CSV table of C-alpha atoms in Angstrom, one decimal:
chain,number,residue,atom,x,y,z
A,1,UNK,CA,0.0,0.0,0.0
A,2,UNK,CA,2.8,2.4,0.9
A,3,UNK,CA,4.5,1.7,-2.5
A,4,UNK,CA,1.2,2.6,-4.3
A,5,UNK,CA,0.9,5.8,-2.2
A,6,UNK,CA,4.5,6.7,-3.0
A,7,UNK,CA,3.9,6.1,-6.7
A,8,UNK,CA,0.7,8.2,-6.7
A,9,UNK,CA,2.6,11.0,-5.0
A,10,UNK,CA,5.4,10.9,-7.6
A,11,UNK,CA,2.9,11.0,-10.4
A,12,UNK,CA,1.1,14.0,-8.7
A,13,UNK,CA,4.4,15.8,-8.3
A,14,UNK,CA,5.2,15.2,-12.0
A,15,UNK,CA,1.8,16.6,-13.0
A,16,UNK,CA,2.4,19.7,-10.9
A,17,UNK,CA,5.8,20.1,-12.5
A,18,UNK,CA,4.1,19.9,-15.9
A,19,UNK,CA,1.5,22.4,-14.9
A,20,UNK,CA,4.3,24.7,-13.7
A,21,UNK,CA,6.0,24.4,-17.1
A,22,UNK,CA,2.8,25.3,-18.9
A,23,UNK,CA,2.2,28.3,-16.6
A,24,UNK,CA,5.7,29.6,-17.0
A,25,UNK,CA,5.5,29.1,-20.8
A,26,UNK,CA,2.3,31.1,-21.0
A,27,UNK,CA,3.5,33.9,-18.8
A,28,UNK,CA,6.7,34.5,-20.9
A,29,UNK,CA,4.6,34.2,-24.1
A,30,UNK,CA,2.5,37.1,-22.9
A,31,UNK,CA,5.6,39.0,-22.1
A,32,UNK,CA,7.0,38.4,-25.6
A,33,UNK,CA,3.8,39.1,-27.5
A,34,UNK,CA,2.1,42.0,-25.7
A,35,UNK,CA,4.2,44.7,-27.4
A,36,UNK,CA,3.4,43.2,-30.9
A,37,UNK,CA,-0.3,42.9,-30.0
A,38,UNK,CA,-0.5,46.6,-29.1
A,39,UNK,CA,1.5,47.5,-32.2
A,40,UNK,CA,-0.8,45.5,-34.5
A,41,UNK,CA,-3.8,47.4,-33.1
A,42,UNK,CA,-1.9,50.8,-33.1
A,43,UNK,CA,-2.1,51.2,-29.3
A,44,UNK,CA,0.2,53.4,-27.3
A,45,UNK,CA,2.7,52.6,-24.5
A,46,UNK,CA,0.1,53.8,-22.0
A,47,UNK,CA,-2.5,51.4,-23.4
A,48,UNK,CA,0.1,48.6,-23.3
A,49,UNK,CA,0.6,49.3,-19.6
A,50,UNK,CA,-3.2,49.1,-19.1
A,51,UNK,CA,-3.4,45.8,-21.0
A,52,UNK,CA,-0.7,44.2,-18.8
A,53,UNK,CA,-2.2,45.7,-15.7
A,54,UNK,CA,-5.6,44.1,-16.5
A,55,UNK,CA,-4.1,40.7,-16.1
A,56,UNK,CA,-2.7,41.5,-12.7
A,57,UNK,CA,-5.9,43.3,-11.7
A,58,UNK,CA,-8.0,40.2,-12.5
A,59,UNK,CA,-5.5,38.1,-10.4
A,60,UNK,CA,-5.5,40.3,-7.3
A,61,UNK,CA,-9.3,40.8,-7.4
A,62,UNK,CA,-10.1,37.0,-7.5
A,63,UNK,CA,-7.2,35.2,-5.9
A,64,UNK,CA,-8.2,35.9,-2.3
A,65,UNK,CA,-11.8,34.9,-3.1
A,66,UNK,CA,-10.7,31.6,-4.6
A,67,UNK,CA,-8.3,31.1,-1.7
A,68,UNK,CA,-11.2,31.3,0.7
A,69,UNK,CA,-13.2,28.9,-1.6
A,70,UNK,CA,-10.4,26.4,-1.6
A,71,UNK,CA,-10.7,26.2,2.2
A,72,UNK,CA,-14.5,26.1,2.1
A,73,UNK,CA,-15.3,23.9,-0.9
A,74,UNK,CA,-12.0,22.2,-1.5
A,75,UNK,CA,-9.1,22.7,-3.9
A,76,UNK,CA,-10.3,20.4,-6.7
A,77,UNK,CA,-13.3,22.5,-7.5
A,78,UNK,CA,-11.2,25.7,-7.5
A,79,UNK,CA,-8.7,24.2,-9.9
A,80,UNK,CA,-11.5,23.4,-12.4
A,81,UNK,CA,-13.1,26.8,-12.1
A,82,UNK,CA,-9.9,28.8,-12.4
A,83,UNK,CA,-8.5,26.6,-15.2
A,84,UNK,CA,-11.6,27.3,-17.2
A,85,UNK,CA,-11.3,31.0,-16.5
A,86,UNK,CA,-7.7,31.0,-17.8
A,87,UNK,CA,-8.7,29.1,-21.0
A,88,UNK,CA,-11.6,31.5,-21.6
A,89,UNK,CA,-9.3,34.5,-21.2
A,90,UNK,CA,-6.8,33.1,-23.7
A,91,UNK,CA,-9.6,32.2,-26.2
A,92,UNK,CA,-10.9,35.8,-25.9
A,93,UNK,CA,-7.5,37.2,-26.8
A,94,UNK,CA,-7.2,34.8,-29.7
A,95,UNK,CA,-10.6,36.0,-31.1
A,96,UNK,CA,-10.2,39.7,-30.2
A,97,UNK,CA,-11.1,42.2,-32.9
A,98,UNK,CA,-9.6,45.2,-30.9
A,99,UNK,CA,-7.2,46.0,-28.1
A,100,UNK,CA,-10.2,46.6,-25.8
A,101,UNK,CA,-11.2,43.0,-26.2
A,102,UNK,CA,-7.6,41.9,-25.7
A,103,UNK,CA,-7.7,43.8,-22.4
A,104,UNK,CA,-10.9,41.9,-21.4
A,105,UNK,CA,-9.2,38.6,-22.3
A,106,UNK,CA,-6.1,39.5,-20.2
A,107,UNK,CA,-8.4,40.4,-17.3
A,108,UNK,CA,-10.2,37.0,-17.5
A,109,UNK,CA,-6.9,35.2,-17.8
A,110,UNK,CA,-5.7,37.0,-14.7
A,111,UNK,CA,-8.9,36.1,-12.8
A,112,UNK,CA,-8.0,32.5,-13.1
A,113,UNK,CA,-4.2,32.2,-13.3
A,114,UNK,CA,-3.1,33.5,-9.9
A,115,UNK,CA,-5.7,31.4,-8.1
A,116,UNK,CA,-5.0,28.3,-10.3
A,117,UNK,CA,-1.2,28.5,-9.5
A,118,UNK,CA,-1.7,29.2,-5.8
A,119,UNK,CA,-4.2,26.4,-5.4
A,120,UNK,CA,-2.1,23.7,-7.1
A,121,UNK,CA,1.0,24.8,-5.2
A,122,UNK,CA,-1.0,24.7,-1.9
A,123,UNK,CA,-2.0,21.1,-2.8
A,124,UNK,CA,1.6,20.4,-3.7
A,125,UNK,CA,3.0,21.5,-0.3
A,126,UNK,CA,0.2,19.6,1.4
A,127,UNK,CA,1.5,16.5,-0.5
A,128,UNK,CA,5.1,17.2,0.4
A,129,UNK,CA,5.1,18.7,3.9
A,130,UNK,CA,8.5,17.3,4.9
A,131,UNK,CA,10.5,19.4,2.4
A,132,UNK,CA,8.1,21.9,0.9
A,133,UNK,CA,10.7,24.7,0.1
A,134,UNK,CA,12.8,22.3,-1.9
A,135,UNK,CA,9.9,21.0,-3.9
A,136,UNK,CA,8.6,24.5,-4.5
A,137,UNK,CA,11.9,25.7,-5.8
A,138,UNK,CA,12.1,22.7,-8.1
A,139,UNK,CA,8.6,23.5,-9.4
A,140,UNK,CA,9.6,27.1,-9.9
A,141,UNK,CA,12.8,26.1,-11.7
A,142,UNK,CA,10.6,24.1,-14.1
A,143,UNK,CA,8.3,27.1,-14.4
A,144,UNK,CA,11.4,29.1,-15.4
A,145,UNK,CA,12.3,26.5,-18.0
A,146,UNK,CA,9.0,26.9,-19.6
A,147,UNK,CA,9.5,30.7,-19.6
A,148,UNK,CA,12.9,30.2,-21.4
A,149,UNK,CA,11.5,28.1,-24.2
A,150,UNK,CA,8.3,30.0,-25.1
A,151,UNK,CA,9.7,33.5,-26.0
A,152,UNK,CA,12.1,31.8,-28.5
A,153,UNK,CA,9.3,29.8,-30.0
A,154,UNK,CA,7.0,32.8,-30.1
A,155,UNK,CA,9.7,34.9,-31.8
A,156,UNK,CA,10.3,32.2,-34.4
A,157,UNK,CA,6.7,31.3,-35.2
A,158,UNK,CA,4.2,33.9,-34.0
A,159,UNK,CA,5.7,37.4,-34.4
A,160,UNK,CA,6.7,37.5,-38.0
A,161,UNK,CA,3.3,38.5,-39.5
A,162,UNK,CA,0.6,40.9,-38.2
A,163,UNK,CA,-1.8,39.1,-35.9
A,164,UNK,CA,0.0,35.8,-36.1
A,165,UNK,CA,0.1,35.9,-32.3
A,166,UNK,CA,-3.6,34.9,-32.3
A,167,UNK,CA,-2.4,31.3,-33.2
A,168,UNK,CA,-0.2,31.3,-30.1
A,169,UNK,CA,-3.2,32.0,-27.9
A,170,UNK,CA,-5.0,29.0,-29.4
A,171,UNK,CA,-2.0,26.9,-28.3
A,172,UNK,CA,-2.2,28.5,-24.8
A,173,UNK,CA,-5.9,27.5,-24.6
A,174,UNK,CA,-5.1,23.9,-25.5
A,175,UNK,CA,-2.2,23.7,-23.1
A,176,UNK,CA,-4.2,25.0,-20.2
A,177,UNK,CA,-7.1,22.7,-20.8
A,178,UNK,CA,-4.8,19.7,-20.8
A,179,UNK,CA,-3.0,21.0,-17.7
A,180,UNK,CA,-6.2,21.6,-15.8
A,181,UNK,CA,-7.6,18.2,-16.7
A,182,UNK,CA,-4.5,16.4,-15.5
A,183,UNK,CA,-4.5,18.1,-12.1
A,184,UNK,CA,-8.2,17.9,-11.6
A,185,UNK,CA,-8.3,14.1,-12.2
A,186,UNK,CA,-5.7,13.3,-9.6
A,187,UNK,CA,-6.9,12.0,-6.2
A,188,UNK,CA,-4.1,13.8,-4.4
A,189,UNK,CA,-6.1,17.0,-4.8
A,190,UNK,CA,-9.6,16.7,-3.2
A,191,UNK,CA,-12.8,18.6,-2.4
A,192,UNK,CA,-12.1,18.1,1.3
A,193,UNK,CA,-12.9,21.2,3.4
A,194,UNK,CA,-10.1,22.4,5.7
A,195,UNK,CA,-11.1,21.4,9.3
A,196,UNK,CA,-9.4,24.6,10.6
A,197,UNK,CA,-11.5,26.8,8.3
A,198,UNK,CA,-14.8,25.6,9.8
A,199,UNK,CA,-14.6,28.0,12.7
A,200,UNK,CA,-13.4,30.9,10.7
A,201,UNK,CA,-15.7,33.2,8.8
A,202,UNK,CA,-13.0,34.8,6.7
A,203,UNK,CA,-9.7,33.0,7.0
A,204,UNK,CA,-7.6,35.7,5.2
A,205,UNK,CA,-8.5,38.3,8.0
A,206,UNK,CA,-6.9,35.9,10.5
A,207,UNK,CA,-3.8,35.7,8.3
A,208,UNK,CA,-3.4,39.5,8.1
A,209,UNK,CA,-3.0,39.7,11.9
A,210,UNK,CA,0.5,38.2,11.5
A,211,UNK,CA,3.1,41.0,11.2
A,212,UNK,CA,5.6,38.6,9.7
A,213,UNK,CA,3.2,37.5,7.0
A,214,UNK,CA,2.4,41.1,6.2
A,215,UNK,CA,6.1,41.8,5.7
A,216,UNK,CA,6.4,38.9,3.3
A,217,UNK,CA,3.3,40.2,1.5
A,218,UNK,CA,4.9,43.6,1.0
A,219,UNK,CA,8.1,42.1,-0.3
A,220,UNK,CA,6.1,40.0,-2.7
A,221,UNK,CA,4.2,43.0,-3.9
A,222,UNK,CA,7.4,44.9,-4.8
A,223,UNK,CA,9.2,41.8,-6.1
A,224,UNK,CA,6.5,40.9,-8.6
A,225,UNK,CA,5.8,44.5,-9.5
A,226,UNK,CA,9.4,45.0,-10.4
A,227,UNK,CA,9.8,41.6,-12.1
A,228,UNK,CA,6.7,42.3,-14.3
A,229,UNK,CA,8.2,45.7,-15.2
A,230,UNK,CA,11.5,44.2,-16.2
A,231,UNK,CA,10.2,41.3,-18.3
A,232,UNK,CA,7.1,42.9,-20.0
A,233,UNK,CA,9.1,45.9,-21.1
A,234,UNK,CA,12.3,44.1,-22.2
A,235,UNK,CA,11.3,44.0,-25.9
A,236,UNK,CA,10.5,47.7,-25.8
A,237,UNK,CA,13.7,48.5,-24.1
A,238,UNK,CA,15.9,46.8,-26.7
A,239,UNK,CA,13.9,48.4,-29.5
A,240,UNK,CA,14.8,51.8,-28.0
A,241,UNK,CA,18.4,50.7,-27.9
A,242,UNK,CA,18.4,49.8,-31.6
A,243,UNK,CA,18.9,46.1,-30.7
A,244,UNK,CA,15.4,44.7,-31.2
A,245,UNK,CA,16.8,41.2,-32.0
A,246,UNK,CA,17.9,40.9,-28.4
A,247,UNK,CA,14.4,41.6,-26.9
A,248,UNK,CA,12.9,38.1,-26.8
A,249,UNK,CA,16.4,36.7,-25.9
A,250,UNK,CA,16.5,39.0,-22.9
A,251,UNK,CA,13.3,37.4,-21.6
A,252,UNK,CA,14.6,34.0,-22.2
A,253,UNK,CA,18.0,34.9,-20.5
A,254,UNK,CA,16.1,36.2,-17.4
A,255,UNK,CA,14.2,32.9,-17.1
A,256,UNK,CA,17.1,30.7,-18.1
A,257,UNK,CA,19.4,32.0,-15.3
A,258,UNK,CA,16.5,31.9,-12.9
A,259,UNK,CA,16.5,28.1,-13.3
A,260,UNK,CA,19.9,27.9,-11.6
A,261,UNK,CA,18.8,30.4,-9.0
A,262,UNK,CA,15.8,28.3,-8.1
A,263,UNK,CA,17.8,25.1,-8.0
A,264,UNK,CA,20.2,26.7,-5.6
A,265,UNK,CA,17.2,28.1,-3.6
A,266,UNK,CA,16.0,24.5,-3.1
A,267,UNK,CA,18.9,24.0,-0.7
A,268,UNK,CA,18.5,27.2,1.3
A,269,UNK,CA,17.9,26.8,5.0
A,270,UNK,CA,18.1,30.4,6.3
A,271,UNK,CA,15.3,31.9,4.2
A,272,UNK,CA,15.3,35.5,5.4
A,273,UNK,CA,19.0,36.0,5.0
A,274,UNK,CA,18.9,34.4,1.6
A,275,UNK,CA,16.2,36.8,0.5
A,276,UNK,CA,18.4,39.8,1.4
A,277,UNK,CA,21.3,38.3,-0.5
A,278,UNK,CA,19.2,37.5,-3.6
A,279,UNK,CA,17.8,41.1,-3.7
A,280,UNK,CA,21.4,42.4,-3.5
A,281,UNK,CA,22.4,40.3,-6.5
A,282,UNK,CA,19.2,41.5,-8.3
A,283,UNK,CA,20.2,45.1,-7.6
A,284,UNK,CA,23.7,44.6,-9.2
A,285,UNK,CA,22.1,43.1,-12.3
A,286,UNK,CA,19.5,45.8,-12.5
A,287,UNK,CA,22.2,48.5,-12.3
A,288,UNK,CA,24.0,46.9,-15.3
A,289,UNK,CA,20.7,46.7,-17.2
A,290,UNK,CA,19.7,50.3,-16.6
A,291,UNK,CA,23.1,52.0,-16.8
A,292,UNK,CA,25.6,49.9,-18.8
A,293,UNK,CA,26.5,51.4,-22.2
A,294,UNK,CA,26.4,48.2,-24.3
A,295,UNK,CA,23.1,46.3,-25.1
A,296,UNK,CA,25.0,43.0,-24.7
A,297,UNK,CA,26.0,44.0,-21.1
A,298,UNK,CA,22.4,45.0,-20.5
A,299,UNK,CA,21.4,41.6,-21.6
A,300,UNK,CA,23.8,40.0,-19.1
A,301,UNK,CA,22.4,42.3,-16.5
A,302,UNK,CA,18.9,41.0,-17.0
A,303,UNK,CA,20.3,37.5,-16.6
A,304,UNK,CA,21.9,38.5,-13.2
A,305,UNK,CA,18.5,40.0,-12.1
A,306,UNK,CA,16.9,36.6,-13.0
A,307,UNK,CA,19.5,34.9,-10.8
A,308,UNK,CA,18.9,37.2,-7.9
A,309,UNK,CA,15.1,37.2,-8.1
A,310,UNK,CA,14.9,33.5,-8.7
A,311,UNK,CA,14.7,32.2,-5.1
A,312,UNK,CA,12.4,35.0,-4.0
A,313,UNK,CA,9.0,33.7,-5.2
A,314,UNK,CA,9.2,30.1,-3.9
A,315,UNK,CA,11.0,31.1,-0.7
A,316,UNK,CA,8.4,33.8,0.1
A,317,UNK,CA,5.5,31.4,-0.6
A,318,UNK,CA,7.1,28.6,1.5
A,319,UNK,CA,8.0,31.0,4.4
A,320,UNK,CA,4.4,32.4,4.3
A,321,UNK,CA,2.7,29.0,4.4
A,322,UNK,CA,4.8,27.8,7.3
A,323,UNK,CA,3.2,30.6,9.3
A,324,UNK,CA,-0.2,29.0,8.8
A,325,UNK,CA,0.2,25.4,7.5
A,326,UNK,CA,-3.4,24.7,8.5
A,327,UNK,CA,-4.6,27.3,5.9
A,328,UNK,CA,-2.3,26.5,3.0
A,329,UNK,CA,-4.8,27.5,0.3
A,330,UNK,CA,-5.7,30.8,1.9
A,331,UNK,CA,-2.0,31.6,2.7
A,332,UNK,CA,-0.9,31.0,-0.9
A,333,UNK,CA,-3.8,33.1,-2.1
A,334,UNK,CA,-2.9,36.2,0.0
A,335,UNK,CA,0.7,35.9,-1.0
A,336,UNK,CA,-0.3,35.6,-4.7
A,337,UNK,CA,-2.7,38.5,-4.2
A,338,UNK,CA,0.2,40.7,-3.0
A,339,UNK,CA,2.2,39.9,-6.1
A,340,UNK,CA,-0.7,40.5,-8.4
A,341,UNK,CA,-1.5,43.8,-6.7
A,342,UNK,CA,2.1,44.9,-7.4
A,343,UNK,CA,1.8,44.1,-11.1
A,344,UNK,CA,-1.6,45.8,-11.2
A,345,UNK,CA,-0.3,49.0,-9.5
A,346,UNK,CA,3.0,49.3,-11.3
A,347,UNK,CA,2.2,48.3,-14.9
A,348,UNK,CA,-0.1,51.3,-15.7
A,349,UNK,CA,2.5,53.5,-14.0
A,350,UNK,CA,5.3,52.0,-16.0
A,351,UNK,CA,3.3,52.5,-19.2
A,352,UNK,CA,2.7,56.2,-18.5
A,353,UNK,CA,6.3,56.7,-17.6
A,354,UNK,CA,7.5,55.0,-20.8
A,355,UNK,CA,5.2,57.2,-22.9
A,356,UNK,CA,6.4,60.4,-21.1
A,357,UNK,CA,10.1,59.5,-20.8
A,358,UNK,CA,11.7,56.1,-21.9
A,359,UNK,CA,11.9,52.5,-20.8
A,360,UNK,CA,15.5,53.2,-19.6
A,361,UNK,CA,14.0,55.7,-17.1
A,362,UNK,CA,11.6,53.0,-15.8
A,363,UNK,CA,14.5,50.5,-15.5
A,364,UNK,CA,16.5,53.0,-13.5
A,365,UNK,CA,13.6,53.6,-11.2
A,366,UNK,CA,13.3,49.8,-10.7
A,367,UNK,CA,17.0,49.7,-9.9
A,368,UNK,CA,16.5,52.2,-7.1
A,369,UNK,CA,13.4,50.4,-5.9
A,370,UNK,CA,15.3,47.1,-5.6
A,371,UNK,CA,18.0,48.7,-3.5
A,372,UNK,CA,15.4,50.2,-1.2
A,373,UNK,CA,13.6,46.9,-0.9
A,374,UNK,CA,16.8,45.0,0.0
A,375,UNK,CA,17.8,47.6,2.6
A,376,UNK,CA,14.3,47.6,4.2
A,377,UNK,CA,14.2,43.8,4.3
A,378,UNK,CA,17.7,43.6,5.9
A,379,UNK,CA,16.7,46.0,8.6
A,380,UNK,CA,13.5,44.0,9.3
A,381,UNK,CA,15.5,40.8,9.6
A,382,UNK,CA,17.9,42.3,12.1
A,383,UNK,CA,15.0,43.8,14.1
A,384,UNK,CA,13.3,40.4,14.2
A,385,UNK,CA,16.5,38.7,15.3
A,386,UNK,CA,16.9,41.2,18.1
A,387,UNK,CA,13.3,40.7,19.2
A,388,UNK,CA,13.7,36.9,19.2
A,389,UNK,CA,17.0,37.1,21.2
A,390,UNK,CA,15.3,39.4,23.8
A,391,UNK,CA,12.4,37.1,24.2
A,392,UNK,CA,14.7,34.1,24.6
A,393,UNK,CA,16.7,36.0,27.2
A,394,UNK,CA,13.5,36.9,29.1
A,395,UNK,CA,12.3,33.2,29.0
A,396,UNK,CA,15.7,32.1,30.4
A,397,UNK,CA,15.5,34.6,33.3
A,398,UNK,CA,12.0,33.5,34.1
A,399,UNK,CA,13.2,29.9,34.4
């Protein structure tokens, strides 16, 4: 019996890895295509920022709701609903006659994708409680692998002709339908209601009482806001530099190097200190990307940012869920909400700044923002360490 359970668990893990690959591929495909989509419709940089922001707005509006539902009606039903929302959004983009309908499609896609990912990862950590950070980092490395492959394929097959990107969105629909079906049919993910949630009216309000979790949420907000700015505007940036052929390769470079970062992250034990170090590495890379004179060096800088940012997402999710392991679905959802809110807030701002100044100005602002985030997190870690040491000393005196 134990052999069968172990086999089922390995198969479930493999399916989650496949779903991660699909999600990463689709995200990077959006990043590679959104500029061409807006260009084909004659839309401005400001409109492009609104289109990207619509995806993140849909995600942050719905992810907490679906997180609550995952605790109340079970994760399996939420996977089905959110997977259908993502597929519907992608199909809407594929059939869109205008940039307005594309924006609606991105919004619908966002309504499902954040909740879909947070729910499957919550089920994933439930199935692998003994070493959740390692498994999450591996899943995110595979996510990054998908994000490496898709921009290259998109550049080769779906950007050459006007509106050829519509075919790519048909592929995205098919990929997400298959991914959702595979996850939904596994017995490892169930409709079981969380016993701890039965006495709670709104689980997420209980989570927000934790100062540590709130700090992780703020870091996630800035991290994903900055990452979305770097990756979604990379093609525009290299167009401005007169090196447009490097744009899609820059996205692939970011995600390629992040694979190594996430594999290394799977062995991290001291999570908070590692986050500070990774943000420092990202700041160095962003400095090169924004300020270096050569497009090739800027491309290398984007890769270094990918290396630094790589462990942040899985480490933040893992650290957050360890605060409330009994509410894994809701915890993942509020963390995902924070990241989506960052993308929703920053993308329209980035679009307006690009229209008024340049992408280089936006990248320089992100460079400064990463430095501020790294310093603030380092100060917070030291303050927490002092507080823990003081409490330990007080307990020792009481004894």
